[in-house]
XYZ file of C-alpha atoms in Angstrom:
488
model
C -59.818 -24.516 -98.619
C -56.808 -26.223 -97.106
C -54.618 -24.568 -99.691
C -56.223 -21.209 -98.882
C -55.623 -21.698 -95.172
C -52.003 -22.694 -95.811
C -51.546 -19.648 -98.040
C -53.061 -17.370 -95.388
C -50.824 -18.853 -92.718
C -47.781 -18.441 -94.949
C -48.645 -14.789 -95.604
C -49.127 -14.188 -91.887
C -45.755 -15.754 -91.128
C -44.112 -13.546 -93.759
C -45.758 -10.455 -92.252
C -44.534 -11.417 -88.790
C -41.046 -11.960 -90.177
C -41.075 -8.523 -91.790
C -42.194 -6.904 -88.541
C -39.508 -8.776 -86.613
C -36.855 -7.751 -89.136
C -38.003 -4.144 -88.905
C -37.821 -4.242 -85.125
C -34.357 -5.781 -85.223
C -33.155 -3.294 -87.824
C -34.512 -0.269 -85.973
C -31.769 -0.055 -83.303
C -29.127 -0.466 -85.983
C -30.710 2.302 -88.040
C -30.883 4.536 -84.981
C -27.254 3.750 -84.221
C -26.202 4.707 -87.729
C -28.215 7.909 -87.528
C -26.694 8.768 -84.177
C -23.271 8.127 -85.623
C -23.935 10.363 -88.589
C -25.239 13.192 -86.511
C -22.382 13.171 -84.045
C -21.114 16.758 -83.830
C -17.737 17.230 -85.407
C -15.136 19.755 -84.409
C -13.013 21.338 -87.073
C -9.751 23.032 -86.656
C -7.378 27.152 -88.582
C -8.765 27.093 -92.016
C -6.456 26.766 -94.895
C -6.763 29.566 -97.351
C -7.386 27.320 -100.337
C -10.233 27.077 -102.812
C -10.531 23.267 -102.739
C -10.698 23.082 -98.962
C -13.152 25.978 -98.825
C -15.526 24.241 -101.204
C -15.590 21.173 -98.953
C -15.821 22.753 -95.528
C -18.778 21.662 -93.374
C -18.391 23.159 -89.930
C -20.838 21.989 -87.297
C -19.247 22.751 -83.954
C -15.605 23.737 -83.917
C -12.448 25.327 -85.162
C -10.404 25.840 -88.265
C -12.186 25.260 -91.552
C -11.333 21.692 -92.400
C -13.508 18.641 -92.903
C -13.464 16.096 -90.117
C -16.644 14.084 -90.490
C -16.834 11.580 -87.677
C -18.553 8.346 -88.588
C -19.812 9.441 -92.009
C -19.383 6.302 -94.107
C -20.756 7.891 -97.255
C -18.300 10.761 -97.090
C -15.452 8.376 -96.437
C -16.254 6.315 -99.483
C -16.586 9.306 -101.747
C -13.168 9.198 -103.348
C -13.883 12.179 -105.556
C -13.870 14.487 -102.531
C -10.532 13.239 -101.204
C -7.239 15.043 -101.690
C -4.097 13.643 -103.223
C -0.743 13.670 -101.440
C 0.382 16.714 -103.396
C -2.828 18.608 -102.682
C -2.580 17.772 -98.990
C 1.034 18.980 -98.967
C 0.026 22.286 -100.545
C -2.754 22.720 -97.999
C -0.346 21.949 -95.167
C 2.170 24.516 -96.422
C -0.427 27.228 -96.900
C -2.060 26.488 -93.584
C 1.230 27.047 -91.757
C 2.586 30.002 -93.706
C 0.917 33.292 -92.853
C 1.682 36.349 -90.759
C 3.854 34.213 -88.469
C 6.635 33.817 -91.031
C 6.804 37.592 -91.446
C 7.395 37.955 -87.687
C 10.333 35.535 -87.592
C 13.051 38.228 -87.869
C 11.802 40.075 -84.785
C 11.608 36.753 -82.965
C 15.324 36.279 -83.679
C 15.903 39.835 -82.437
C 14.530 38.841 -79.022
C 16.838 35.829 -78.774
C 19.972 36.568 -80.773
C 21.031 35.309 -84.182
C 22.375 31.830 -83.427
C 20.340 31.103 -80.304
C 17.163 32.048 -82.149
C 18.094 30.005 -85.194
C 18.887 26.916 -83.113
C 15.787 27.507 -80.988
C 13.551 27.476 -84.050
C 14.892 24.058 -85.004
C 14.386 22.690 -81.479
C 10.841 24.075 -81.263
C 10.147 22.611 -84.709
C 11.259 19.132 -83.623
C 9.048 19.264 -80.521
C 6.063 20.705 -82.403
C 6.302 18.137 -85.219
C 6.629 15.338 -82.677
C 3.443 16.584 -80.982
C 1.696 16.553 -84.350
C 2.674 12.914 -84.839
C 1.538 12.169 -81.296
C -1.882 13.611 -82.049
C -2.160 11.619 -85.287
C -1.141 8.350 -83.620
C -3.587 8.862 -80.770
C -6.302 9.633 -83.301
C -5.707 6.279 -85.003
C -5.905 4.409 -81.696
C -9.019 6.241 -80.556
C -10.789 5.837 -83.908
C -10.448 2.059 -83.588
C -11.431 2.175 -79.934
C -14.565 4.278 -80.530
C -15.470 2.879 -83.997
C -15.214 6.323 -85.568
C -13.786 6.832 -89.033
C -12.202 10.187 -88.215
C -11.691 12.464 -85.234
C -10.618 16.081 -84.966
C -8.515 17.724 -82.244
C -11.348 18.288 -79.781
C -12.787 14.869 -80.596
C -9.462 13.203 -79.834
C -9.251 15.067 -76.529
C -12.750 13.969 -75.556
C -12.254 10.362 -76.671
C -8.929 10.021 -74.846
C -10.604 11.033 -71.593
C -13.832 9.142 -72.218
C -12.050 5.851 -72.916
C -9.410 6.306 -70.236
C -9.570 5.460 -66.566
C -12.743 6.076 -64.588
C -11.241 9.154 -62.949
C -10.663 10.727 -66.379
C -14.026 9.932 -67.944
C -15.923 12.620 -66.066
C -13.678 15.280 -67.638
C -14.336 14.261 -71.264
C -16.892 16.967 -72.050
C -14.815 19.579 -70.256
C -11.798 18.523 -72.334
C -13.676 19.072 -75.588
C -14.938 22.460 -74.414
C -11.460 23.527 -73.323
C -9.937 22.691 -76.704
C -12.750 24.510 -78.490
C -12.306 27.598 -76.333
C -8.582 27.697 -77.057
C -9.250 27.244 -80.757
C -11.761 30.102 -80.734
C -9.352 32.353 -78.806
C -6.633 31.534 -81.310
C -8.908 32.307 -84.250
C -9.973 35.633 -82.776
C -6.321 36.337 -82.117
C -5.511 35.690 -85.754
C -8.272 38.076 -86.792
C -6.888 40.792 -84.492
C -3.410 40.270 -85.921
C -4.812 40.655 -89.432
C -6.445 43.982 -88.586
C -3.182 45.370 -87.175
C -1.167 43.890 -90.044
C -3.406 45.342 -92.752
C -3.536 48.746 -91.036
C 0.236 49.044 -90.618
C 1.076 47.993 -94.160
C -1.584 50.202 -95.729
C -0.400 53.087 -93.545
C 3.125 52.813 -94.943
C 1.855 52.697 -98.522
C -0.438 55.700 -98.070
C 2.153 57.781 -96.247
C 4.738 57.103 -98.936
C 2.548 59.209 -101.255
C 0.705 61.469 -98.793
C 2.640 61.874 -95.515
C -0.197 62.869 -93.164
C 1.172 60.935 -90.159
C -2.227 59.616 -89.077
C -2.485 57.449 -85.994
C -2.465 53.706 -86.680
C -5.812 53.372 -84.913
C -7.475 55.480 -87.600
C -6.357 52.987 -90.209
C -7.628 50.170 -88.011
C -11.052 51.824 -87.865
C -11.103 52.047 -91.662
C -10.075 48.396 -91.959
C -12.805 47.421 -89.513
C -15.524 49.154 -91.565
C -14.245 47.449 -94.712
C -14.300 44.061 -93.004
C -17.880 44.220 -91.713
C -19.667 43.814 -95.092
C -17.093 41.220 -96.121
C -17.950 39.045 -93.113
C -21.599 38.997 -94.213
C -20.635 36.391 -96.809
C -21.933 33.153 -95.303
C -20.962 30.694 -98.028
C -17.278 29.828 -98.217
C -17.696 28.812 -101.842
C -18.082 32.496 -102.663
C -14.676 33.109 -101.112
C -12.929 30.347 -103.073
C -11.839 32.480 -106.080
C -10.608 35.226 -103.756
C -8.734 32.638 -101.733
C -6.911 31.298 -104.785
C -5.970 34.857 -105.705
C -4.727 35.474 -102.151
C -2.508 32.381 -102.351
C -0.923 33.675 -105.526
C -0.268 37.054 -103.900
C 1.406 35.379 -100.918
C 3.728 33.319 -103.096
C 4.789 36.286 -105.201
C 5.323 38.459 -102.129
C 7.476 35.883 -100.321
C 9.674 35.415 -103.392
C 10.256 39.182 -103.644
C 11.016 39.441 -99.916
C 13.559 36.604 -99.989
C 15.285 38.071 -103.042
C 15.574 41.413 -101.242
C 16.812 40.251 -97.832
C 19.608 38.007 -99.140
C 21.273 40.899 -100.972
C 23.989 42.990 -99.305
C 24.042 41.025 -96.073
C 26.481 42.102 -93.349
C 28.819 39.672 -91.619
C 27.147 37.372 -89.075
C 29.536 38.645 -86.416
C 27.764 42.024 -86.587
C 24.706 40.507 -84.874
C 24.761 39.160 -81.317
C 24.552 35.395 -81.016
C 22.461 35.746 -77.841
C 20.260 38.633 -76.799
C 19.136 38.341 -73.161
C 17.246 35.993 -70.875
C 14.525 38.581 -70.288
C 13.589 38.640 -73.986
C 13.475 34.875 -74.492
C 9.769 34.576 -73.492
C 8.851 37.037 -76.264
C 10.907 34.972 -78.678
C 9.196 31.769 -77.573
C 5.696 33.230 -77.924
C 6.380 34.486 -81.443
C 8.056 31.240 -82.513
C 5.322 28.956 -81.196
C 2.672 31.193 -82.813
C 3.966 30.052 -86.179
C 3.709 26.346 -85.256
C 0.076 26.473 -84.217
C -0.847 24.525 -87.355
C -1.246 21.382 -85.249
C -4.990 22.023 -85.275
C -5.166 21.386 -89.033
C -3.182 18.140 -89.011
C -6.062 15.735 -88.358
C -8.547 17.339 -90.759
C -5.941 17.214 -93.512
C -5.206 13.558 -92.877
C -8.928 12.819 -92.791
C -9.360 14.428 -96.218
C -6.666 12.323 -97.941
C -7.251 9.467 -100.363
C -4.283 7.545 -98.926
C -4.351 8.370 -95.236
C -1.549 5.917 -94.438
C 0.849 8.147 -96.406
C 0.308 11.171 -94.181
C 2.473 10.204 -91.214
C 5.718 8.243 -91.223
C 9.300 9.320 -91.823
C 8.705 10.063 -95.508
C 5.064 11.073 -95.155
C 3.313 14.271 -96.144
C 3.448 15.660 -92.602
C 7.230 15.471 -92.257
C 7.831 16.733 -95.786
C 5.523 19.690 -95.298
C 6.707 20.674 -91.829
C 10.388 20.368 -92.738
C 9.741 22.726 -95.641
C 7.863 25.105 -93.338
C 10.687 24.991 -90.783
C 13.250 25.746 -93.500
C 11.246 28.786 -94.643
C 10.756 30.013 -91.056
C 14.430 29.626 -90.226
C 15.604 31.275 -93.438
C 13.233 34.217 -93.043
C 14.199 34.722 -89.412
C 17.941 34.315 -89.900
C 18.385 36.421 -93.031
C 15.718 38.939 -92.041
C 17.400 39.735 -88.725
C 20.852 39.624 -90.308
C 19.666 42.140 -92.911
C 17.906 44.666 -90.664
C 19.368 44.037 -87.209
C 17.854 46.035 -84.365
C 15.662 48.018 -86.763
C 13.568 44.976 -87.683
C 9.831 45.473 -87.097
C 6.872 43.272 -86.183
C 6.418 42.268 -89.812
C 9.360 42.221 -92.189
C 7.158 43.869 -94.821
C 7.345 47.052 -92.727
C 11.141 47.080 -93.259
C 10.884 47.043 -97.033
C 11.710 50.322 -98.827
C 8.884 52.841 -99.157
C 10.322 54.522 -102.259
C 10.098 51.554 -104.609
C 6.809 50.531 -106.219
C 7.829 46.852 -106.203
C 8.148 46.684 -102.415
C 5.118 48.878 -101.883
C 3.182 46.392 -103.980
C 4.397 43.592 -101.701
C 2.835 45.361 -98.721
C -0.414 45.829 -100.585
C -0.426 42.229 -101.814
C 0.011 40.889 -98.312
C -2.622 43.313 -96.997
C -5.111 42.095 -99.620
C -4.232 38.483 -98.870
C -4.819 38.961 -95.141
C -8.100 40.759 -95.867
C -9.345 37.712 -97.753
C -8.009 35.387 -95.076
C -9.858 37.332 -92.368
C -13.211 36.251 -93.770
C -12.176 32.602 -93.671
C -10.721 32.785 -90.156
C -13.827 34.630 -88.989
C -16.102 31.963 -90.494
C -14.946 29.335 -88.020
C -15.730 30.920 -84.612
C -18.969 32.203 -86.093
C -20.022 28.641 -86.909
C -19.033 27.487 -83.445
C -20.850 30.138 -81.431
C -23.882 31.099 -83.504
C -25.771 27.740 -83.460
C -26.054 27.887 -79.675
C -27.676 31.317 -80.003
C -29.810 30.487 -83.034
C -31.556 27.596 -81.278
C -32.937 30.054 -78.719
C -34.595 32.239 -81.370
C -38.046 31.380 -82.695
C -38.793 33.832 -85.503
C -37.080 33.309 -88.859
C -36.832 37.056 -89.358
C -35.180 37.473 -85.960
C -32.725 34.691 -86.761
C -31.646 36.297 -90.043
C -31.386 39.792 -88.581
C -29.767 38.504 -85.384
C -27.028 36.695 -87.282
C -25.958 39.864 -89.073
C -25.975 41.771 -85.797
C -23.928 39.032 -84.159
C -21.375 39.112 -86.979
C -20.968 42.860 -86.521
C -20.537 42.417 -82.779
C -17.817 39.801 -83.274
C -15.942 42.060 -85.685
C -16.182 44.877 -83.138
C -14.851 42.547 -80.435
C -11.846 41.594 -82.542
C -11.358 45.245 -83.491
C -11.361 46.340 -79.836
C -8.588 43.864 -79.062
C -6.582 45.149 -82.031
C -7.105 48.731 -80.849
C -5.898 47.842 -77.349
C -2.750 46.164 -78.699
C -1.768 47.950 -81.929
C 1.734 46.435 -81.813
C 2.014 43.520 -84.197
C 5.013 41.812 -82.596
C 3.588 41.928 -79.062
C 0.148 40.805 -80.234
C 1.625 37.798 -82.034
C 3.757 36.906 -79.018
C 0.763 37.150 -76.661
C -1.454 34.933 -78.817
C 1.362 32.453 -79.344
C 2.161 32.138 -75.654
C -1.422 32.138 -74.372
C -3.296 29.967 -76.885
C -0.956 28.423 -79.440
C 1.433 27.094 -76.804
C -1.312 25.046 -75.167
C -2.535 23.547 -78.428
C 0.897 22.830 -79.865
C 2.852 21.603 -76.823
C 0.779 21.040 -73.691
C -2.266 19.024 -74.755
C -0.778 16.474 -77.214
C 1.381 14.833 -74.490
C -1.597 14.867 -72.114
C -3.745 13.207 -74.785
C -1.091 10.541 -75.311
C -0.959 9.735 -71.597
C -4.750 9.574 -71.337
C -5.016 7.409 -74.460
C -2.519 4.810 -73.253
C -3.814 4.840 -69.682
C -6.747 2.691 -70.794
C -4.515 -0.268 -71.717
C -1.633 0.455 -69.293
C 0.898 0.910 -72.107
C 2.596 3.876 -70.466
C 6.366 3.450 -70.265
C 8.884 5.360 -68.177
C 10.360 6.882 -71.338
C 6.928 8.131 -72.411
C 6.338 9.668 -68.989
C 9.708 11.444 -68.928
C 9.311 12.682 -72.504
C 5.801 14.013 -71.999
C 6.620 15.633 -68.659
C 9.519 17.482 -70.307
C 7.383 18.689 -73.229
C 4.508 19.778 -70.981
C 6.978 21.552 -68.678
C 8.409 23.477 -71.626
C 4.894 24.359 -72.743
C 3.766 25.513 -69.297
C 6.955 27.533 -68.804
C 6.480 29.180 -72.183
C 2.800 29.780 -71.466
C 3.341 31.686 -68.236
C 6.590 33.500 -69.051
C 5.513 34.364 -72.596
C 2.105 35.634 -71.542
C 3.569 37.625 -68.648
C 6.332 39.180 -70.762
C 3.925 40.074 -73.581
C 1.408 41.678 -71.236
C 4.199 43.559 -69.428
C 5.579 44.939 -72.684
C 2.095 45.900 -73.866
C 1.493 47.833 -70.648
C 4.816 49.632 -71.080
C 3.767 50.743 -74.562
C 0.797 52.689 -73.212
């Protein structure tokens, strides 16, 4: 009996211990769950099959993975990218319609001023990318997150800063998301105009009907609507790989063409005019908007410590991008002079099948890219609408209707501004300028305000960069809108 009583007491003690352990473990389990379900904000999607297969967008921009606090994902080495893969993603994510607009950007500034300006803007933009990465590292340690995206860094820098800044943390995240959405919709509008203009030249080279560009835009819009019904990015992966191949082939053909029969550099003005510089700045900064993909790419790497640094993937990739931008702008403007158009593809000969194929290849590539760019704002906006719907049938039908409405919204903007160069300049000045130049210095100041590590040099540097960004924002937006109004 004594043994039975001792056994019963022992079992009771063990049961109490299990209950106590469960109670103690419960907050930790809840904390882990809350960490895993923290919304993540993603930044412009790279047109690449590997990235597309791994995209999980929950609340924000640009089709890259940025899982905050997901320990399982972080330990899954099979899903991580190598340095070479990350470099390829970085190059493709920065090379799009912007590089084709570089010659007309140089037209607005002059040959040598534009060329030197591209290098200066590149140095500032790359520095801001490094600033964002460094702040992300500090804030990840401070908030115990594994990774953060652009909007997450903005929110964390305010939330962990001084008391006066903390109340603006949510607003900071929302502001970044809004700018990212505006930029994505801007990209989609640029693609509609780009596809329409290039297809128009190809069609009219065989059947010169002289149709208005807006008719081609309507046709492109109807072709895009069923394409945007594809909800799974994995379906787009093969098309994306094909689009990448088309882009590479097209750029090689363009470079081979523009470097032949070049006139003397003295035949082009070194400086254009002060009044055109804002248009130049807007177009140039449009091409460096890839800052939004920097953090997701670093987060996806196997060896994240090899992303930044003097010899890291970021510098190698952006120096290559800058070289391509500068070469395309310099030789493109030198080749065509004042006749250069919003996209250099529009200056290629219309009586040669090779150059007509380049226009079609780029048009097809941008068509595929549209679906990927469109995927991001859809994933940001739709969940907030879906949660208000109760019927499953209404949700399914409503999503298709909403996709059509978004395409129509983008189409309306393209119809209002059917001028590729002005549209690119407007988007660059209004949205890209803020993301690339204005907010990274602000984030750095907010991040270091928490530990009072702000030096005079940091203040002077950041004030100068923000001033350049604000000046470009207002003058570029004003000049673009003014020129658009004059076109009507």
